[in-house]
XYZ file of C-alpha atoms in Angstrom:
603
model
C -29.665 24.287 20.441
C -27.673 24.674 23.874
C -28.351 20.855 24.046
C -27.140 19.789 20.858
C -24.432 23.128 21.176
C -23.492 21.373 24.186
C -23.434 17.503 23.124
C -21.589 18.224 19.829
C -19.107 20.070 21.591
C -17.443 16.789 22.760
C -17.747 15.271 19.616
C -14.794 15.019 16.791
C -14.684 16.243 14.308
C -17.398 18.839 15.715
C -14.625 19.841 18.644
C -12.185 20.825 16.399
C -14.136 23.574 15.579
C -13.942 27.462 16.596
C -16.367 28.840 19.212
C -18.522 30.512 16.524
C -18.457 28.703 13.601
C -19.494 25.503 16.753
C -22.432 27.357 17.384
C -24.040 28.378 14.048
C -23.179 24.550 13.128
C -25.656 23.208 16.447
C -27.799 25.938 15.588
C -28.109 24.083 12.048
C -29.042 20.769 13.003
C -32.618 19.135 13.561
C -33.837 16.547 16.548
C -35.666 13.875 16.174
C -37.280 10.877 18.829
C -37.178 7.484 16.686
C -39.323 4.551 18.398
C -37.514 1.479 18.410
C -38.617 -0.355 15.036
C -38.422 2.921 12.864
C -36.440 3.422 10.246
C -34.272 6.902 9.725
C -33.984 5.781 5.892
C -33.426 2.475 3.333
C -31.279 1.698 1.001
C -30.828 3.521 -1.819
C -33.499 6.382 -0.764
C -31.700 9.834 -1.373
C -30.490 10.868 1.976
C -31.259 14.326 3.947
C -28.267 14.975 5.618
C -25.898 13.288 7.661
C -26.971 11.760 11.291
C -25.352 11.859 14.567
C -27.010 10.118 17.461
C -28.229 11.825 20.144
C -29.904 8.641 22.482
C -30.691 6.018 20.496
C -28.920 3.421 19.416
C -28.676 2.122 15.637
C -28.563 -0.524 13.553
C -26.758 -0.662 9.863
C -27.943 -2.446 6.946
C -26.940 -3.481 3.766
C -28.653 -4.502 0.412
C -29.069 -8.157 1.330
C -30.001 -7.382 4.535
C -26.172 -8.126 5.959
C -25.659 -6.413 9.443
C -22.526 -3.791 9.450
C -23.182 -2.006 11.985
C -24.305 -1.576 15.681
C -24.125 2.129 16.580
C -25.069 3.952 19.838
C -24.069 7.664 21.279
C -22.014 9.486 19.257
C -21.885 7.493 16.126
C -22.471 9.236 12.937
C -23.374 7.537 9.691
C -24.907 8.422 6.433
C -21.757 10.900 4.637
C -21.000 7.040 2.350
C -24.141 7.762 0.579
C -23.132 12.124 0.682
C -20.033 11.517 -0.044
C -20.924 9.159 -2.992
C -24.648 10.266 -5.156
C -26.935 11.100 -2.263
C -28.188 8.367 -2.379
C -28.338 5.721 1.444
C -25.614 2.958 0.960
C -27.167 1.264 3.636
C -29.825 0.798 5.107
C -30.135 2.297 8.707
C -32.984 0.720 11.663
C -33.644 2.164 15.309
C -33.047 -0.386 17.756
C -33.426 1.553 20.818
C -35.699 3.915 20.682
C -33.866 7.944 20.995
C -32.930 10.604 19.971
C -30.863 11.715 16.048
C -29.931 14.556 15.019
C -29.704 15.149 11.527
C -27.294 17.429 9.701
C -28.513 19.325 5.926
C -26.731 17.716 3.626
C -25.350 21.140 1.694
C -24.399 21.941 5.801
C -22.504 18.311 5.225
C -21.230 19.638 2.509
C -19.739 23.264 3.593
C -18.086 21.934 6.584
C -15.781 19.024 4.563
C -14.506 22.031 1.984
C -13.968 24.412 5.417
C -13.018 22.151 7.507
C -9.856 20.399 7.470
C -10.732 18.070 10.274
C -13.994 17.497 9.329
C -13.010 16.601 5.760
C -9.627 14.155 7.789
C -12.662 12.183 9.894
C -15.103 11.654 6.646
C -12.928 11.135 4.083
C -10.691 8.981 6.310
C -9.879 6.012 3.894
C -11.087 7.451 0.771
C -9.236 8.796 -2.585
C -8.451 11.423 -2.639
C -10.606 14.544 -4.853
C -10.610 13.900 -8.647
C -9.861 17.715 -9.649
C -6.165 17.973 -7.711
C -5.379 14.292 -9.978
C -2.000 13.588 -9.880
C -0.321 10.994 -12.096
C 1.215 8.731 -9.344
C -1.808 7.602 -7.801
C -3.787 6.921 -11.138
C -3.786 4.195 -12.005
C -2.740 3.373 -15.725
C -6.165 2.043 -16.671
C -6.421 6.308 -15.906
C -4.408 6.835 -18.020
C -5.180 5.047 -20.804
C -6.958 7.611 -23.588
C -7.202 4.981 -27.125
C -7.724 2.304 -27.949
C -4.068 -0.021 -29.116
C -2.955 0.293 -32.331
C -0.675 -3.558 -33.125
C 0.319 -4.823 -36.108
C 1.242 -8.376 -36.774
C 5.467 -9.482 -36.944
C 5.384 -10.122 -40.649
C 3.364 -6.725 -41.690
C 5.608 -4.959 -43.641
C 7.695 -1.749 -42.430
C 6.304 0.682 -44.833
C 2.761 -0.774 -43.713
C 3.450 -0.036 -40.431
C 4.479 3.045 -40.804
C 1.619 4.183 -43.083
C -0.588 3.258 -40.164
C 1.119 5.158 -37.227
C 0.991 8.370 -39.645
C -3.424 7.578 -40.218
C -3.561 7.050 -36.280
C -1.331 9.272 -35.940
C 0.432 8.002 -33.021
C 4.285 7.538 -32.176
C 3.962 3.636 -31.525
C 2.524 0.401 -32.776
C 1.840 -2.752 -30.667
C 3.538 -6.183 -32.583
C 1.237 -8.957 -32.019
C 0.619 -12.657 -32.361
C -3.035 -13.349 -33.928
C -4.008 -14.515 -29.411
C -3.027 -10.555 -28.844
C -0.375 -11.499 -26.824
C 2.820 -8.672 -26.598
C 5.898 -9.814 -29.348
C 6.978 -6.765 -29.329
C 7.478 -2.917 -29.525
C 7.965 0.243 -33.112
C 8.400 3.660 -32.709
C 8.955 6.498 -34.373
C 12.221 6.257 -33.612
C 12.833 2.811 -34.757
C 11.845 4.249 -37.867
C 14.514 6.698 -38.471
C 17.066 5.445 -37.044
C 17.236 1.541 -38.007
C 14.645 1.718 -41.217
C 14.959 5.741 -42.840
C 19.518 5.378 -40.748
C 20.111 2.435 -41.999
C 18.821 2.002 -45.260
C 16.540 -1.172 -44.636
C 13.924 -2.030 -47.761
C 10.610 -0.974 -46.059
C 8.854 -4.318 -47.341
C 11.430 -6.054 -44.489
C 8.638 -7.394 -41.746
C 8.142 -4.961 -39.006
C 10.278 -7.703 -36.594
C 12.881 -7.707 -37.861
C 12.518 -3.748 -36.353
C 10.916 -3.521 -33.595
C 12.084 -4.064 -29.522
C 11.243 -7.402 -28.942
C 9.853 -8.504 -24.997
C 9.803 -4.477 -23.698
C 8.704 -3.263 -19.974
C 4.773 -3.436 -20.033
C 3.002 -2.757 -16.754
C -0.536 -4.405 -16.005
C -3.606 -1.921 -15.855
C -3.660 -1.575 -12.361
C 0.099 0.003 -11.853
C -0.309 2.762 -10.735
C 0.822 6.521 -12.481
C 4.540 6.660 -10.366
C 5.611 3.060 -12.138
C 4.292 4.620 -15.468
C 7.183 7.514 -14.556
C 9.502 5.303 -12.525
C 9.895 3.206 -15.273
C 10.559 5.998 -18.475
C 13.047 7.278 -16.103
C 14.946 5.016 -14.951
C 15.353 2.973 -18.009
C 15.625 6.133 -20.626
C 11.619 5.476 -22.853
C 8.740 7.329 -23.591
C 6.895 3.912 -25.021
C 5.087 1.547 -21.477
C 2.822 -1.414 -23.131
C -0.084 -1.977 -21.063
C -0.516 -6.205 -20.614
C -3.929 -7.810 -18.915
C -4.204 -11.098 -18.851
C -1.081 -11.602 -21.287
C -2.674 -9.133 -23.678
C -2.013 -6.012 -25.508
C -4.557 -3.452 -24.700
C -2.410 -0.061 -24.286
C -0.296 1.965 -24.719
C 1.014 5.102 -22.305
C 3.578 7.382 -23.218
C 4.962 10.938 -22.414
C 2.551 13.086 -24.622
C -0.302 10.975 -21.565
C 1.179 11.855 -18.936
C 1.592 15.444 -19.564
C -1.908 15.604 -18.984
C -2.249 15.385 -15.933
C 0.357 16.733 -13.286
C 2.817 14.786 -11.278
C 3.073 14.615 -7.407
C 7.038 15.452 -5.600
C 7.072 11.398 -5.321
C 8.074 10.982 -9.161
C 10.218 14.412 -8.785
C 12.090 12.250 -6.504
C 12.704 9.045 -8.614
C 14.300 11.416 -11.508
C 16.356 13.156 -9.435
C 17.261 9.888 -7.319
C 17.669 8.831 -11.175
C 20.512 11.480 -12.420
C 22.468 11.227 -8.686
C 26.035 10.799 -9.125
C 27.268 10.784 -6.026
C 25.805 8.964 -2.451
C 25.876 12.661 -0.889
C 23.511 13.696 -3.978
C 20.733 10.219 -2.989
C 21.085 10.838 0.900
C 19.966 15.395 -0.322
C 16.992 13.837 -2.124
C 15.672 11.511 0.674
C 16.162 14.029 3.023
C 13.150 14.853 1.093
C 10.648 12.286 2.444
C 9.425 14.002 5.412
C 8.126 16.634 3.572
C 6.142 14.220 1.127
C 4.729 12.421 3.273
C 3.310 15.262 5.084
C 2.570 16.422 1.314
C 0.433 13.152 1.003
C -1.008 12.944 4.020
C -2.972 16.056 3.979
C -3.914 15.516 0.786
C -5.691 12.429 1.924
C -4.117 9.774 -0.403
C -4.738 5.918 1.353
C -2.187 4.872 3.344
C -1.488 2.566 0.918
C -0.771 4.825 -1.743
C 1.382 6.047 0.524
C 3.502 3.689 1.798
C 3.607 2.698 -2.077
C 5.228 6.407 -3.135
C 7.884 6.359 -0.921
C 8.605 2.311 -0.965
C 9.019 3.275 -4.554
C 11.622 5.423 -3.500
C 14.075 3.300 -1.706
C 13.193 0.577 -4.619
C 14.657 3.905 -6.778
C 17.592 4.493 -4.547
C 19.163 0.592 -4.042
C 18.781 0.443 -8.267
C 21.209 3.489 -8.273
C 23.596 2.079 -5.840
C 23.504 -1.502 -7.244
C 24.497 0.679 -11.094
C 26.510 2.672 -8.872
C 28.600 -0.134 -8.021
C 28.890 -1.920 -10.704
C 30.356 1.067 -12.369
C 33.187 1.372 -9.761
C 33.932 -2.667 -9.404
C 33.009 -3.760 -12.799
C 29.784 -6.088 -14.378
C 29.315 -9.353 -12.006
C 31.187 -12.884 -12.603
C 27.582 -14.059 -12.457
C 24.785 -12.726 -12.803
C 21.936 -12.040 -8.909
C 19.498 -10.824 -7.251
C 19.194 -7.930 -4.952
C 15.718 -8.933 -2.471
C 14.363 -6.493 -0.484
C 12.427 -8.091 2.507
C 10.751 -6.045 5.648
C 8.385 -3.284 4.829
C 10.224 -2.531 2.138
C 9.840 -5.458 0.653
C 5.418 -5.388 1.135
C 5.550 -1.729 0.144
C 4.378 -0.523 3.101
C 7.508 2.048 4.370
C 6.360 4.947 6.085
C 8.667 7.804 7.333
C 10.874 5.676 9.238
C 12.788 3.087 7.537
C 15.715 0.529 8.259
C 16.914 -2.062 5.367
C 16.444 -5.587 5.356
C 17.908 -7.403 2.380
C 19.415 -9.947 1.198
C 21.709 -11.303 -2.201
C 20.648 -14.749 -3.951
C 23.342 -15.437 -6.637
C 23.157 -17.885 -9.208
C 23.966 -21.291 -8.865
C 28.677 -22.040 -8.918
C 29.027 -19.192 -7.398
C 31.642 -18.486 -4.703
C 29.646 -16.162 -1.727
C 32.879 -15.769 -0.576
C 33.953 -13.761 -3.865
C 35.325 -10.513 -2.222
C 32.665 -8.740 -5.671
C 29.618 -10.118 -4.086
C 31.285 -8.503 -0.847
C 32.353 -5.401 -2.794
C 28.837 -4.709 -3.934
C 26.656 -5.599 -0.738
C 28.884 -3.178 1.161
C 28.413 -0.158 -1.086
C 24.380 -0.652 -1.239
C 24.169 -0.999 2.247
C 26.326 2.015 3.213
C 25.196 4.039 0.902
C 21.723 3.287 2.010
C 22.475 3.861 5.177
C 23.849 7.548 4.081
C 20.597 8.321 1.856
C 18.849 6.806 5.483
C 18.161 3.388 5.453
C 19.761 2.851 8.536
C 21.590 -0.724 8.937
C 19.292 -3.785 9.658
C 19.313 -4.062 14.517
C 19.369 -8.162 13.123
C 22.397 -7.782 10.689
C 19.093 -8.818 8.032
C 21.612 -7.274 5.406
C 23.768 -8.678 2.040
C 27.424 -7.757 4.210
C 25.857 -10.432 6.422
C 27.976 -13.692 4.820
C 24.192 -15.992 5.217
C 22.485 -13.752 3.633
C 24.749 -13.545 -0.029
C 24.435 -17.152 -1.006
C 23.688 -18.979 -4.325
C 20.356 -19.112 -5.038
C 20.446 -23.886 -4.008
C 21.437 -22.611 -0.738
C 18.550 -20.530 -0.393
C 16.123 -23.561 -1.391
C 18.011 -25.185 1.029
C 17.666 -22.646 4.165
C 13.564 -22.476 3.172
C 12.983 -26.201 3.150
C 15.490 -26.527 6.557
C 13.149 -23.889 8.530
C 9.912 -25.640 6.416
C 10.939 -29.738 7.925
C 12.432 -28.600 11.200
C 10.666 -25.121 12.199
C 12.951 -23.560 15.552
C 11.357 -20.391 17.026
C 14.304 -19.322 14.925
C 13.978 -20.505 11.755
C 9.493 -19.212 12.581
C 10.939 -15.140 12.153
C 13.240 -16.040 9.417
C 10.588 -17.707 7.307
C 8.125 -15.041 8.515
C 10.798 -12.334 6.542
C 11.830 -14.641 4.222
C 8.172 -14.976 3.154
C 7.776 -11.180 1.937
C 10.971 -11.161 -0.277
C 10.501 -8.351 -2.927
C 12.877 -9.206 -5.741
C 14.544 -4.719 -6.710
C 17.960 -5.418 -9.226
C 19.052 -8.146 -10.764
C 18.009 -10.950 -12.055
C 14.620 -11.540 -10.939
C 14.396 -15.237 -12.420
C 16.630 -16.415 -9.557
C 13.560 -15.686 -6.852
C 10.002 -16.215 -9.110
C 10.437 -19.846 -9.351
C 11.846 -20.385 -5.912
C 8.984 -18.735 -4.013
C 6.402 -20.579 -5.674
C 7.973 -23.628 -4.562
C 8.220 -22.360 -1.120
C 5.369 -21.495 -0.407
C 3.664 -25.005 -2.104
C 5.608 -26.992 -0.060
C 5.088 -24.279 3.087
C 1.642 -25.054 2.585
C 1.833 -28.328 2.153
C 3.218 -28.769 6.218
C 0.306 -28.828 8.684
C 3.328 -28.451 11.554
C 5.306 -25.200 9.718
C 1.840 -24.272 9.862
C 0.434 -24.208 12.777
C 4.108 -22.815 14.515
C 3.881 -19.722 12.383
C 0.299 -19.852 12.999
C 1.375 -19.247 17.085
C 4.786 -16.892 16.269
C 1.615 -14.714 13.732
C 0.361 -14.753 17.989
C 2.558 -12.890 19.155
C 1.981 -9.371 18.653
C -0.989 -7.983 20.842
C -2.806 -5.390 20.629
C -2.446 -3.010 23.204
C -5.794 -3.481 24.588
C -6.452 -2.445 28.451
C -8.673 -3.160 31.018
C -12.431 -1.246 30.624
C -12.547 0.342 26.929
C -8.727 1.256 27.476
C -5.250 0.994 25.332
C -2.468 -1.135 27.543
C 0.197 1.663 27.061
C 4.733 1.990 26.988
C 4.695 2.398 31.083
C 8.456 3.630 31.202
C 11.526 5.193 28.964
C 10.758 8.093 26.099
C 7.660 6.376 25.604
C 5.951 6.715 28.719
C 1.961 6.539 28.089
C 2.381 5.631 24.257
C 1.475 2.506 22.024
C 3.408 1.422 19.376
C 1.761 1.640 16.255
C 3.998 -0.535 14.677
C 4.588 -3.809 16.628
C 1.682 -3.973 18.132
C -0.933 -2.406 15.305
C 0.683 -3.431 12.211
C 2.653 -6.290 12.961
C -0.053 -8.719 13.890
C -2.627 -7.537 11.344
C 1.496 -8.077 8.296
C 1.854 -11.648 10.163
C -1.758 -12.917 9.333
C -1.902 -11.605 6.611
C 1.737 -13.368 5.786
C 0.066 -17.127 7.527
C -2.879 -16.675 5.353
C -0.928 -16.277 1.824
C 1.005 -19.815 2.805
C -1.945 -21.540 3.377
C -3.463 -19.715 0.248
C -0.177 -19.929 -1.426
C -0.573 -16.633 -2.309
C 2.175 -14.622 -3.842
C 1.327 -10.864 -3.032
C 3.963 -9.609 -0.599
C 1.650 -6.713 0.537
C -0.853 -6.444 3.717
C -3.813 -5.299 2.453
C -3.334 -7.485 -0.969
C -2.378 -10.611 1.030
C -5.552 -10.257 3.345
C -7.988 -8.791 -0.198
C -7.023 -12.304 -2.424
C -7.633 -14.610 0.906
C -10.645 -13.267 0.911
C -10.964 -13.881 -3.297
C -9.272 -17.053 -2.710
C -11.977 -18.094 0.531
C -8.684 -18.727 2.806
C -10.368 -16.379 4.601
C -14.325 -15.697 5.253
C -16.255 -12.013 3.455
C -16.929 -10.578 6.800
C -13.151 -11.642 9.092
C -11.448 -10.063 5.275
C -13.529 -7.083 5.488
C -13.682 -6.154 8.982
C -9.268 -6.708 9.216
C -9.150 -4.410 6.523
C -11.086 -1.946 7.727
C -9.445 -2.339 11.752
C -6.010 -2.527 9.125
C -6.781 0.496 7.123
C -7.104 2.516 10.580
C -4.547 2.196 12.383
C -2.108 2.512 9.431
C -3.710 6.566 8.889
C -3.504 7.405 11.912
C 0.366 6.285 11.736
C 0.980 7.830 9.493
C -0.975 10.605 10.710
C 1.137 10.479 13.600
C 4.040 10.637 11.485
C 3.225 13.659 9.740
C 2.652 14.781 13.133
C 5.715 15.102 14.475
C 7.310 16.073 10.622
C 5.774 19.340 11.437
C 6.285 19.706 14.900
C 9.576 19.608 14.061
C 11.023 15.996 15.001
C 11.913 13.096 13.753
C 9.340 10.577 12.994
C 8.577 7.132 14.119
C 5.460 4.531 15.079
C 4.872 5.616 18.885
C 0.893 7.872 19.305
C -0.238 8.941 22.586
C -4.149 7.839 23.245
C -4.607 10.880 25.280
C -4.103 13.209 22.104
C -6.371 11.524 20.408
C -10.580 12.862 20.183
C -12.559 10.645 21.777
C -14.016 9.365 18.523
C -10.983 7.991 16.870
C -9.649 6.962 20.301
C -12.551 4.987 20.084
C -12.408 3.543 17.264
C -9.365 2.645 17.273
C -9.992 0.524 20.145
C -12.506 -1.170 18.027
C -9.518 -1.722 15.798
C -7.719 -3.414 18.086
C -9.958 -5.368 19.124
C -11.073 -6.390 15.798
C -7.297 -7.660 15.033
C -7.486 -9.170 18.642
C -10.441 -11.196 18.130
C -9.149 -12.302 14.144
C -6.127 -13.458 16.200
C -7.879 -15.946 18.087
C -10.425 -17.181 15.990
C -6.978 -18.063 13.749
C -4.751 -19.823 16.438
C -8.900 -21.670 17.684
C -9.217 -22.508 13.752
C -5.564 -24.085 13.174
C -4.611 -24.700 16.553
C -1.754 -23.356 18.439
C 0.963 -25.231 19.183
C 2.395 -24.337 22.902
């Protein structure tokens, strides 16, 4: 037992346990010597507990025999099966003889419940438990409670009302024979458009429906439902998949679960009357970050919810600007790029935005200049500081008609100078926030097709994606910052997140993929065959770890009363986490090398 105690006291997360608890846990371990080629367990077998390698080497393979990982001293395995149904999800075979410890399953679950560090370590990258499920992080498909009720557009109003009464619902989807959604009718429509106006009940229901209503896909988050209902003041949202009406989300559905504070912040932003009111709301984002990280939410959920707040602030500022300046002379689009465009904002973000004007509009029109200044100043006051590179709609260069933007993209693609590479990288992350989204959608598709066909431009983009290198030093160390305020730290954004984001952008370009979010791009690239399955999974796993540690570090800074930033000291991490972080950076560097060698990097 003394030998086991000494061993686990140097292994994370056991090193976080109090001394008496650590001693008790050491006594619960079983120890066994394994011979070479002996199986610890096979796929599908019931697991007795969590395994920890003392001095052997173990190979983990999937159900098809594919290599998952090669493990050695200090590595754990078996937790995936224990966290799911108790059956082994992989096969573990000893490839170098030695001792393996086994923590009984009951003790493993006890530690998951009682030790935050233990739970954080073994549940990293896994969804939070459903016991405390929040609507903001549930998918819309999880919120649907019944099959959709629909009617044809020629259905008489009286018949439609009877259908709603019999089904005890407050809304009805109007669809064509293929199931495509044409419109929506609610109880309020029956009251306001039929009873109040004395309309004949034999009239077709299409006469009172709301045509082309706002809808969401089943994959959308519950936060999308809340945001849309609060901003648009509606109580019903149709759910559409592949063009077909598949369900309805109502305010009644939302009462079944509790919304997290991200949705409360969205509500407060939508109701803000002044920029000061919005700044008071966004000042609560660091606390939101802490609570989301503490709840073990996946990093892509955390960054998505935080970005949603920035989107709501931007849209509210656009409404306030138009209220002050009057309606715009012609339609425009406000789009975000950078981290807001990719929907991966964290506790620290500046603003990156542009405006696309309707062709024929004078870009020097004082209206648009005033609108851009109002919104940009408001974002800065709300904590989204001015872009250091002046990538903002206040810059006349980035406030132009659609035809000028088309020329911009064509010029960057046909003459890929260093500046063009940087600008193209930024602009490929554009996402519509407010205004006429059609001004961007067709332009993006056209640009993707044009760029993907230009091999020289693609080669330049690959070259540009390799400029930010992971912070790897010699002899399994890190290349930390050597001077200044952040001495001994690594920049988790510029040397961790950005290299992956740059590669994901290249893969999206090569595959003409429309996703903007980094993780979504990698997933779509794998599905499209642009990147190998194993390469995509490795890179996604590395990205997940880097982003998770980045967010945990920011949350720790906030809890310590400091402003969150992107700088992490490797020495602050336990040995196990530090080793895994370095392994993640090795994966990023390996994938960079493969990308460069595969397509030829320009010198």
